[in-house]
Coordinates of C-alpha atoms in Angstrom, one line a residue:
Y1 CA 76.3 142.8 121.5
N2 CA 73.4 144.5 123.3
A3 CA 74.9 143.4 126.7
E4 CA 73.9 144.6 130.2
A5 CA 76.5 144.8 133.0
F6 CA 76.0 144.3 136.7
G7 CA 78.4 144.9 139.6
D8 CA 81.8 146.5 139.4
I9 CA 82.1 147.7 135.8
N10 CA 85.8 148.4 136.3
S11 CA 86.6 144.8 137.0
E12 CA 89.7 143.7 135.0
V13 CA 90.2 140.2 133.6
L14 CA 93.6 138.8 132.4
T15 CA 92.7 135.2 131.5
V16 CA 89.8 132.7 131.2
D17 CA 88.8 129.8 133.4
E18 CA 86.0 127.3 134.0
L19 CA 83.2 128.4 136.3
C20 CA 84.7 126.9 139.4
G21 CA 88.4 127.2 138.4
K22 CA 91.1 128.7 140.6
K23 CA 92.7 131.3 138.4
S24 CA 92.6 134.9 139.6
S25 CA 91.3 137.8 137.5
A26 CA 89.6 135.3 135.2
L27 CA 86.6 135.5 132.9
G28 CA 84.1 132.7 133.1
F29 CA 80.7 132.0 131.6
I30 CA 77.3 130.5 132.4
G31 CA 75.2 129.3 129.5
E32 CA 72.5 127.3 131.2
E33 CA 70.4 127.6 134.4
Q34 CA 71.7 124.4 135.9
Y35 CA 75.1 125.9 136.4
L36 CA 73.8 128.8 138.6
K37 CA 74.0 126.4 141.6
Q38 CA 77.8 126.3 141.2
L39 CA 78.1 130.0 141.5
S40 CA 79.1 129.9 145.2
G41 CA 82.3 128.1 144.3
S42 CA 83.3 130.4 141.5
T43 CA 86.3 132.7 142.0
A44 CA 85.9 134.4 138.6
K45 CA 86.3 138.1 138.4
V46 CA 83.7 138.6 135.6
L47 CA 81.1 136.2 134.3
L48 CA 79.4 136.2 130.9
V49 CA 75.8 135.0 131.5
E50 CA 73.1 134.0 129.0
N51 CA 70.6 136.9 129.0
N52 CA 67.6 134.8 129.9
L53 CA 68.9 133.6 133.3
N54 CA 67.5 134.7 136.7
N55 CA 69.5 137.5 138.5
K56 CA 68.9 136.4 142.1
L57 CA 71.7 133.9 142.5
L58 CA 74.0 136.1 140.4
D59 CA 73.4 139.1 142.7
E60 CA 74.2 136.9 145.7
W61 CA 77.5 135.9 144.0
L62 CA 78.3 139.5 143.5
A63 CA 77.9 140.2 147.2
I64 CA 80.4 137.5 148.3
E65 CA 83.4 139.6 147.2
A66 CA 83.9 143.1 146.0
G67 CA 85.2 143.9 142.5
R68 CA 83.1 141.3 140.7
A69 CA 80.8 141.8 137.8
Y70 CA 78.6 139.8 135.4
I71 CA 77.4 140.6 131.9
K72 CA 74.1 139.3 130.6
I73 CA 74.4 138.7 126.9
K74 CA 72.9 136.5 124.1
N75 CA 75.0 133.5 123.1
A76 CA 77.3 133.9 126.2
Y77 CA 79.4 130.9 125.3
R78 CA 80.1 132.1 121.8
V79 CA 81.2 135.5 123.1
F80 CA 83.3 133.8 125.7
I81 CA 85.2 131.9 123.1
K82 CA 85.8 135.0 121.0
L83 CA 87.1 136.8 124.0
T84 CA 89.4 133.9 124.8
Y85 CA 91.3 134.5 121.6
K86 CA 91.8 138.2 122.6
L87 CA 92.8 137.5 126.2
L88 CA 95.2 134.6 125.8
S89 CA 98.7 134.8 124.3
K90 CA 99.7 133.0 121.1
D91 CA 101.8 130.6 123.2
E92 CA 98.7 129.7 125.3
L93 CA 96.7 129.3 122.1
E94 CA 99.0 126.8 120.5
I95 CA 96.6 126.1 117.6
Q96 CA 96.9 129.8 116.6
T97 CA 100.7 130.0 116.9
P98 CA 102.5 130.5 113.6
V99 CA 105.5 128.2 113.4
E100 CA 108.6 128.1 111.3
Q101 CA 108.1 125.9 108.3
R102 CA 110.1 122.7 108.9
K103 CA 110.0 119.4 107.1
E104 CA 112.5 117.4 109.1
Y105 CA 111.3 117.0 112.6
P106 CA 112.7 113.8 114.2
G107 CA 111.0 110.8 112.9
V108 CA 108.9 112.5 110.2
Y109 CA 108.7 110.6 106.9
F110 CA 107.9 112.1 103.5
G111 CA 107.1 110.1 100.4
K112 CA 107.5 111.4 96.8
N113 CA 105.7 114.5 95.4
V114 CA 104.7 115.8 98.8
I115 CA 103.8 119.5 99.1
I116 CA 103.9 121.2 102.5
G117 CA 102.5 124.7 102.9
K118 CA 103.9 127.6 105.0
D119 CA 104.0 127.4 108.8
V120 CA 103.0 123.8 108.9
K121 CA 103.9 121.9 112.1
L122 CA 104.6 118.2 111.9
F123 CA 105.3 116.4 115.1
P124 CA 107.6 113.4 115.5
G125 CA 106.2 110.1 114.1
V126 CA 104.1 111.7 111.3
V127 CA 104.1 109.7 108.0
V128 CA 103.2 111.5 104.8
M129 CA 103.1 109.1 101.8
D130 CA 103.3 109.9 98.1
D131 CA 101.4 112.6 96.3
C132 CA 100.0 114.4 99.4
T133 CA 99.4 118.1 100.1
I134 CA 99.2 119.8 103.5
G135 CA 98.0 123.4 103.4
D136 CA 99.4 126.4 105.2
S137 CA 99.3 126.7 109.0
S138 CA 98.2 123.1 109.6
I139 CA 99.2 121.1 112.7
I140 CA 99.7 117.4 112.5
Y141 CA 100.3 115.8 115.9
P142 CA 102.5 112.8 116.7
N143 CA 102.1 109.4 114.9
V144 CA 99.5 110.5 112.3
T145 CA 99.6 108.6 109.1
V146 CA 98.6 110.3 105.9
Y147 CA 98.2 107.8 103.0
K148 CA 98.9 108.6 99.4
N149 CA 96.8 111.0 97.4
T150 CA 95.5 112.8 100.5
R151 CA 95.0 116.6 100.2
I152 CA 94.7 118.6 103.4
G153 CA 93.6 122.2 103.3
K154 CA 94.8 125.2 105.3
R155 CA 94.7 125.5 109.2
A156 CA 93.8 121.8 109.7
I157 CA 94.4 120.2 113.1
I158 CA 94.9 116.5 113.1
G159 CA 95.1 114.6 116.5
S160 CA 97.6 111.9 117.4
G161 CA 97.2 108.4 116.1
T162 CA 94.7 109.4 113.3
V163 CA 94.9 107.7 109.9
L164 CA 93.9 109.6 106.8
G165 CA 93.3 108.1 103.4
S166 CA 93.6 104.4 104.3
D167 CA 91.9 101.6 102.3
G168 CA 88.2 101.4 102.7
F169 CA 86.7 98.2 104.0
G170 CA 85.5 96.7 100.8
F171 CA 85.3 93.0 99.8
V172 CA 83.4 91.0 97.2
K173 CA 82.8 87.2 97.4
D174 CA 84.6 85.3 94.7
E175 CA 83.2 82.3 92.9
D176 CA 85.0 80.0 95.4
G177 CA 83.6 81.8 98.4
S178 CA 86.8 83.7 99.2
L179 CA 86.7 87.4 99.8
L180 CA 88.2 89.5 96.9
K181 CA 89.6 92.8 98.1
V182 CA 88.2 95.9 96.3
P183 CA 91.0 98.2 95.3
H184 CA 90.7 101.7 96.5
L185 CA 92.1 104.0 93.9
G186 CA 90.6 107.3 94.9
G187 CA 91.8 109.9 97.3
L188 CA 90.9 111.9 100.3
V189 CA 90.2 115.7 100.2
I190 CA 90.0 117.7 103.4
E191 CA 89.2 121.3 103.0
D192 CA 90.2 124.3 105.1
D193 CA 89.7 124.7 108.8
V194 CA 88.9 121.1 109.5
E195 CA 89.8 119.6 112.8
I196 CA 90.0 115.8 113.4
G197 CA 90.6 114.3 116.8
S198 CA 92.9 111.5 117.8
N199 CA 92.7 107.8 116.8
T200 CA 90.2 108.6 114.0
S201 CA 90.2 106.9 110.6
V202 CA 89.1 108.4 107.4
D203 CA 89.2 106.1 104.3
R204 CA 90.0 107.2 100.8
G205 CA 87.5 106.6 98.0
T206 CA 87.2 103.5 95.9
L207 CA 87.4 105.4 92.6
G208 CA 86.4 109.0 93.4
D209 CA 87.4 110.9 96.6
T210 CA 86.2 110.9 100.1
L211 CA 85.5 114.6 100.9
I212 CA 85.4 116.6 104.1
R213 CA 84.3 120.1 103.5
K214 CA 85.5 123.2 105.2
G215 CA 84.9 123.9 108.9
T216 CA 83.9 120.4 109.8
K217 CA 85.0 119.2 113.3
I218 CA 85.4 115.4 114.0
D219 CA 86.0 114.0 117.5
N220 CA 88.2 111.1 118.6
L221 CA 87.6 107.5 117.6
V222 CA 85.4 108.2 114.6
Q223 CA 85.2 106.1 111.5
V224 CA 84.5 107.8 108.1
A225 CA 84.3 105.1 105.4
H226 CA 85.2 105.3 101.7
N227 CA 83.5 107.8 99.4
C228 CA 81.7 109.6 102.3
I229 CA 80.9 113.3 101.7
L230 CA 80.7 115.6 104.7
G231 CA 79.3 119.1 104.2
E232 CA 80.5 122.3 105.8
N233 CA 80.6 122.9 109.6
N234 CA 79.5 119.4 110.5
I235 CA 80.1 118.1 114.1
L236 CA 80.8 114.4 114.5
C237 CA 81.2 113.3 118.2
G238 CA 83.2 110.4 119.5
M239 CA 82.6 106.9 118.1
V240 CA 80.4 108.0 115.2
G241 CA 80.6 105.5 112.4
L242 CA 79.7 106.4 108.8
S243 CA 79.3 103.6 106.4
G244 CA 80.5 103.9 102.8
S245 CA 79.1 106.6 100.5
T246 CA 77.1 108.3 103.3
E247 CA 76.5 111.9 102.4
L248 CA 76.0 114.6 105.0
G249 CA 74.7 118.1 104.2
N250 CA 75.9 121.3 106.0
N251 CA 75.7 121.9 109.7
V252 CA 74.8 118.3 110.6
I253 CA 75.4 117.2 114.2
M254 CA 75.9 113.5 115.0
G255 CA 76.0 112.5 118.6
A256 CA 78.3 110.1 120.3
N257 CA 78.2 106.5 119.1
S258 CA 75.6 107.2 116.4
G259 CA 76.0 105.7 112.9
T260 CA 74.6 105.3 109.4
K261 CA 73.8 102.7 106.9
G262 CA 75.8 103.1 103.7
H263 CA 74.6 105.1 100.6
I264 CA 72.2 107.4 102.4
K265 CA 71.8 111.2 102.5
I266 CA 71.4 113.3 105.6
G267 CA 70.2 116.8 104.8
D268 CA 71.4 120.2 106.1
N269 CA 70.9 121.1 109.7
C270 CA 70.0 117.6 110.8
I271 CA 70.6 116.4 114.4
V272 CA 71.3 112.7 115.0
T273 CA 71.3 112.1 118.8
A274 CA 73.7 109.8 120.6
R275 CA 73.5 106.0 119.9
T276 CA 71.1 106.6 117.0
S277 CA 71.2 104.3 114.0
V278 CA 70.2 106.0 110.7
S279 CA 69.0 103.6 108.0
K280 CA 67.3 105.9 105.5
D281 CA 67.6 109.4 104.1
L282 CA 66.8 112.3 106.4
K283 CA 65.2 115.5 105.2
P284 CA 66.9 118.8 106.0
G285 CA 66.2 119.9 109.6
S286 CA 65.3 116.4 110.9
E287 CA 66.0 115.5 114.5
V288 CA 66.1 111.8 115.2
K289 CA 66.7 109.4 118.1
G290 CA 66.6 105.7 118.4
I291 CA 68.9 102.7 118.3
Y292 CA 67.1 101.1 115.4
P293 CA 65.4 102.5 113.4
A294 CA 65.9 106.3 114.0
R295 CA 62.7 108.0 114.7
P296 CA 61.6 111.7 115.2
I297 CA 62.6 112.6 118.7
A298 CA 59.0 113.2 120.0
E299 CA 57.9 109.8 118.8
E300 CA 61.0 108.0 120.2
L301 CA 60.6 109.7 123.6
K302 CA 56.9 108.6 123.7
I303 CA 57.9 105.1 123.0
Q304 CA 60.5 105.1 125.7
T305 CA 58.0 106.4 128.2
L306 CA 55.5 103.6 127.2
V307 CA 58.3 101.0 127.6
G308 CA 58.7 102.1 131.2
K309 CA 55.0 101.4 131.8
L310 CA 55.1 97.9 130.3
P311 CA 55.2 96.0 133.7
E312 CA 52.1 97.9 134.9
L313 CA 50.3 97.3 131.6
Y314 CA 51.2 93.7 131.7
E315 CA 49.7 93.2 135.2
R316 CA 46.5 95.0 134.1
I317 CA 46.2 92.7 131.0
K318 CA 46.6 89.6 133.2
K319 CA 43.8 90.8 135.4
L320 CA 41.6 91.5 132.5
E321 CA 42.2 88.1 131.0
K322 CA 41.1 86.6 134.4
G323 CA 38.0 88.8 134.4
E324 CA 39.2 90.9 137.3
K325 CA 38.9 94.6 137.4

């Protein structure tokens, strides 16, 4: 890891904790400079620190109590997470705990032709309808509904209250002006290592499938509409809304309360910041911001700065119109 240690290199850690947590013998981390000011309140035994941060406050923290150490390392948070898996027991890391395969927890319902893999944990209130598959080592928390023809891969984690594979929101106006419901005959495919938070809805496809590729992580209160395709290792934060047939590439990040118009493509490695509305295709690597329409971040920030100056500019224009200087 090309790390550099300072302080007592014999310090021992037995668990992990937040920077200002109260656990003894804990490992903590600091990834950004702004958190250095919280050091005085930290009881951690050892800290992983991003390698570009200043040592002065860290050395002062060492001096408060004997037996402390900090380690400067690149990608401190990532290393901290990896060490968490090594330090904590399987019971503490519930998502990593193998469980006995059981299909009859109280209140769990199974339809016809349901296939459940090994070591799957289904909590009370889970409903699994016809022709569904749930892969090995997946955890489905209470009151999740899995509609028919939904295929969930291995090691999935689905939060309470989430609905997978429900009808999409599709209607066509009939000749008499009434709304004719579009039948949704497709399915939902969720690949391996996908995590979906609580109270999220993912609709099945109209004819083909809605697809969430491996490694993607979806927060609480997210809406993924029919026939969307989400690439690998995407991150969708809370209250994101994807309209029908939106296609995301790999490693896309969508901030909280952002959304898309239907039938657009967002390329690999794009970042859509919070509350941004995306109405057209984005090239790979784009970073956009703005309620409507989404713009390149630098352009949107310039516009926001100018908006703040509008009162001053307005007064100057009034004076110019009157011939004043």
